[in-house]
Short mmCIF file of C-alpha atoms in Angstrom, two decimals:
data_model
loop_
_atom_site.label_atom_id
_atom_site.label_comp_id
_atom_site.label_asym_id
_atom_site.label_seq_id
_atom_site.Cartn_x
_atom_site.Cartn_y
_atom_site.Cartn_z
CA MET A 1 -0.19 -16.82 -9.18
CA ASN A 2 3.12 -16.87 -10.47
CA GLU A 3 4.52 -20.31 -10.76
CA SER A 4 8.34 -19.21 -10.09
CA ILE A 5 7.18 -18.24 -6.48
CA LYS A 6 6.11 -20.86 -4.00
CA ILE A 7 4.09 -20.08 -1.12
CA SER A 8 4.96 -22.40 1.62
CA LYS A 9 2.96 -23.26 5.10
CA ASP A 10 5.27 -20.71 6.85
CA ALA A 11 4.15 -17.73 4.85
CA ILE A 12 1.97 -15.12 6.53
CA TYR A 13 -0.90 -13.16 4.29
CA ALA A 14 -2.40 -9.58 4.76
CA THR A 15 -4.39 -7.53 2.99
CA GLY A 16 -3.70 -3.83 2.64
CA LYS A 17 -5.86 -1.01 1.15
CA ARG A 18 -5.32 2.52 0.25
CA LYS A 19 -7.84 4.78 -2.01
CA GLU A 20 -9.12 2.38 -4.47
CA SER A 21 -6.19 -0.07 -4.30
CA ILE A 22 -6.36 -3.44 -2.86
CA ALA A 23 -2.96 -5.39 -2.07
CA ARG A 24 -2.56 -8.94 -1.09
CA VAL A 25 0.75 -9.64 0.48
CA TRP A 26 2.65 -12.87 1.43
CA ILE A 27 5.60 -12.64 3.63
CA LEU A 28 8.01 -15.49 4.18
CA LYS A 29 11.44 -15.98 5.63
CA GLY A 30 13.83 -15.32 3.02
CA ASP A 31 16.79 -12.82 1.88
CA GLY A 32 14.81 -9.53 1.03
CA LYS A 33 13.10 -10.30 -2.26
CA ILE A 34 10.26 -8.01 -2.93
CA THR A 35 8.12 -9.15 -6.09
CA ILE A 36 4.78 -7.22 -6.91
CA ASN A 37 2.52 -8.64 -9.59
CA GLY A 38 5.44 -10.94 -10.74
CA LYS A 39 8.18 -8.11 -11.33
CA LYS A 40 10.66 -6.91 -8.73
CA TYR A 41 9.15 -3.82 -6.78
CA ASN A 42 12.07 -1.49 -8.47
CA GLU A 43 10.67 -2.28 -11.91
CA TYR A 44 7.13 -2.11 -11.02
CA PHE A 45 7.30 1.47 -9.26
CA LYS A 46 9.52 3.44 -11.13
CA ARG A 47 9.53 6.31 -8.80
CA SER A 48 11.85 6.37 -5.93
CA VAL A 49 9.20 8.04 -3.68
CA HIS A 50 7.10 4.83 -3.93
CA GLN A 51 9.74 2.40 -3.49
CA LEU A 52 10.83 4.12 -0.18
CA VAL A 53 7.08 3.88 0.77
CA ILE A 54 7.36 0.18 0.41
CA GLU A 55 10.80 0.02 2.24
CA LYS A 56 9.34 1.91 5.22
CA PRO A 57 8.22 -1.15 7.34
CA PHE A 58 11.65 -2.82 6.97
CA ASP A 59 13.44 0.46 7.86
CA ILE A 60 11.37 1.05 10.92
CA THR A 61 11.59 -2.70 12.00
CA LYS A 62 15.34 -3.08 10.88
CA THR A 63 14.38 -6.32 9.11
CA LYS A 64 15.54 -5.16 5.20
CA ASN A 65 17.04 -8.68 4.24
CA ASN A 66 15.35 -11.05 6.65
CA TYR A 67 11.90 -11.44 4.86
CA ASP A 68 10.73 -12.23 1.06
CA ILE A 69 7.60 -10.55 -0.03
CA PHE A 70 5.34 -11.63 -2.47
CA ALA A 71 2.39 -9.08 -3.44
CA THR A 72 -0.63 -8.69 -6.06
CA VAL A 73 -2.05 -5.30 -6.17
CA LYS A 74 -4.87 -3.90 -8.58
CA GLY A 75 -6.92 -0.98 -8.58
CA GLY A 76 -6.07 2.81 -8.25
CA GLY A 77 -2.94 4.64 -9.20
CA MET A 78 0.30 3.95 -8.14
CA SER A 79 0.60 6.28 -4.96
CA GLY A 80 -2.62 4.01 -3.78
CA GLN A 81 -1.14 0.94 -4.71
CA ALA A 82 2.33 1.71 -2.87
CA GLY A 83 0.42 2.71 0.27
CA ALA A 84 -1.63 -0.54 -0.05
CA ILE A 85 1.45 -2.59 -0.31
CA THR A 86 2.98 -0.76 2.72
CA HIS A 87 -0.11 -1.43 4.80
CA GLY A 88 -0.08 -5.18 3.86
CA ILE A 89 3.41 -5.61 4.45
CA SER A 90 3.11 -4.03 7.89
CA LYS A 91 0.09 -6.25 8.91
CA ALA A 92 2.18 -9.51 7.89
CA LEU A 93 5.49 -8.42 9.74
CA VAL A 94 3.21 -7.98 12.96
CA GLY A 95 1.82 -11.44 12.01
CA MET A 96 5.47 -12.73 11.38
CA ASP A 97 6.70 -11.08 14.47
CA PRO A 98 4.41 -9.61 17.17
CA ASN A 99 7.44 -7.98 18.88
CA CYS A 100 7.50 -5.36 16.03
CA ARG A 101 4.07 -4.18 16.44
CA LYS A 102 4.94 -1.33 18.89
CA SER A 103 7.32 0.31 16.54
CA ILE A 104 4.87 -0.33 13.37
CA LYS A 105 2.09 1.01 15.30
CA LYS A 106 3.95 4.04 16.69
CA ASN A 107 4.61 5.22 12.83
CA LYS A 108 0.86 4.64 12.12
CA LEU A 109 1.32 2.07 9.37
CA LEU A 110 -1.21 -0.57 10.83
CA THR A 111 -4.16 1.86 10.49
CA ARG A 112 -6.00 1.77 7.21
CA ASP A 113 -5.90 5.54 5.63
CA SER A 114 -9.45 6.00 4.82
CA ARG A 115 -9.42 9.19 2.77
CA THR A 116 -11.03 8.58 -0.77
CA VAL A 117 -12.11 10.82 -3.34
CA GLU A 118 -15.39 12.76 -2.60
CA ARG A 119 -18.17 12.16 -4.50
CA LYS A 120 -19.26 14.89 -7.21
CA LYS A 121 -22.75 16.45 -5.89
CA TYR A 122 -25.51 17.50 -8.17
CA GLY A 123 -25.88 21.11 -9.07
CA GLN A 124 -21.94 21.53 -8.76
CA ARG A 125 -19.02 21.09 -11.37
CA LYS A 126 -17.38 18.76 -8.93
CA ALA A 127 -17.50 17.55 -5.40
CA ARG A 128 -16.95 21.19 -4.04
CA ARG A 129 -16.48 23.50 -7.04
CA ARG A 130 -19.41 25.19 -7.82
CA PHE A 131 -20.65 26.38 -11.17
CA GLN A 132 -19.74 30.17 -11.43
CA PHE A 133 -22.30 32.69 -10.15
CA SER A 134 -23.55 35.52 -12.15
CA LYS A 135 -25.15 38.65 -10.56
CA ARG A 136 -26.47 40.16 -13.97
#
C-alpha cells in the first residue's frame, strides 16, 4: 500500500468488479481526493468519460467533496477498471451512509454488471463468427 495514505479505523472497505477488473476501495471522511493505484484519478484515467463514470456515485448522492477515496485496481482494460471502481465506491458509500442506498440503487450502481467476453467455440473463428461457408 502507498505510505502517503493512512487508512484509519473509520474507513470503509468495499470491492467492485467489472469484466476482468477488480477494484479494492477504501472510503473515509475528507475533502474529495480520489487516489487510484497511487495516482490522482484524472492522471490515471486520461479520458473524461472514465472520469465521469468514477464521479457518478458522488453526483447522485451530492457528496462530491465529503469523502476521500483510495483505490487499487488490477486486471482488464480502462473501461472495466473505471466500472469496477464505480461499483466499489457505490458499495462503500452505502456502508458509510445507509441513507444514500435508495438513490444509488435507483441508478443501478450497486448491481454488479455480469457481462463478460463470451468464450471462443471450437469449429468457429470466434465466439459467434463461423468459418466462411463454401457451397462448391
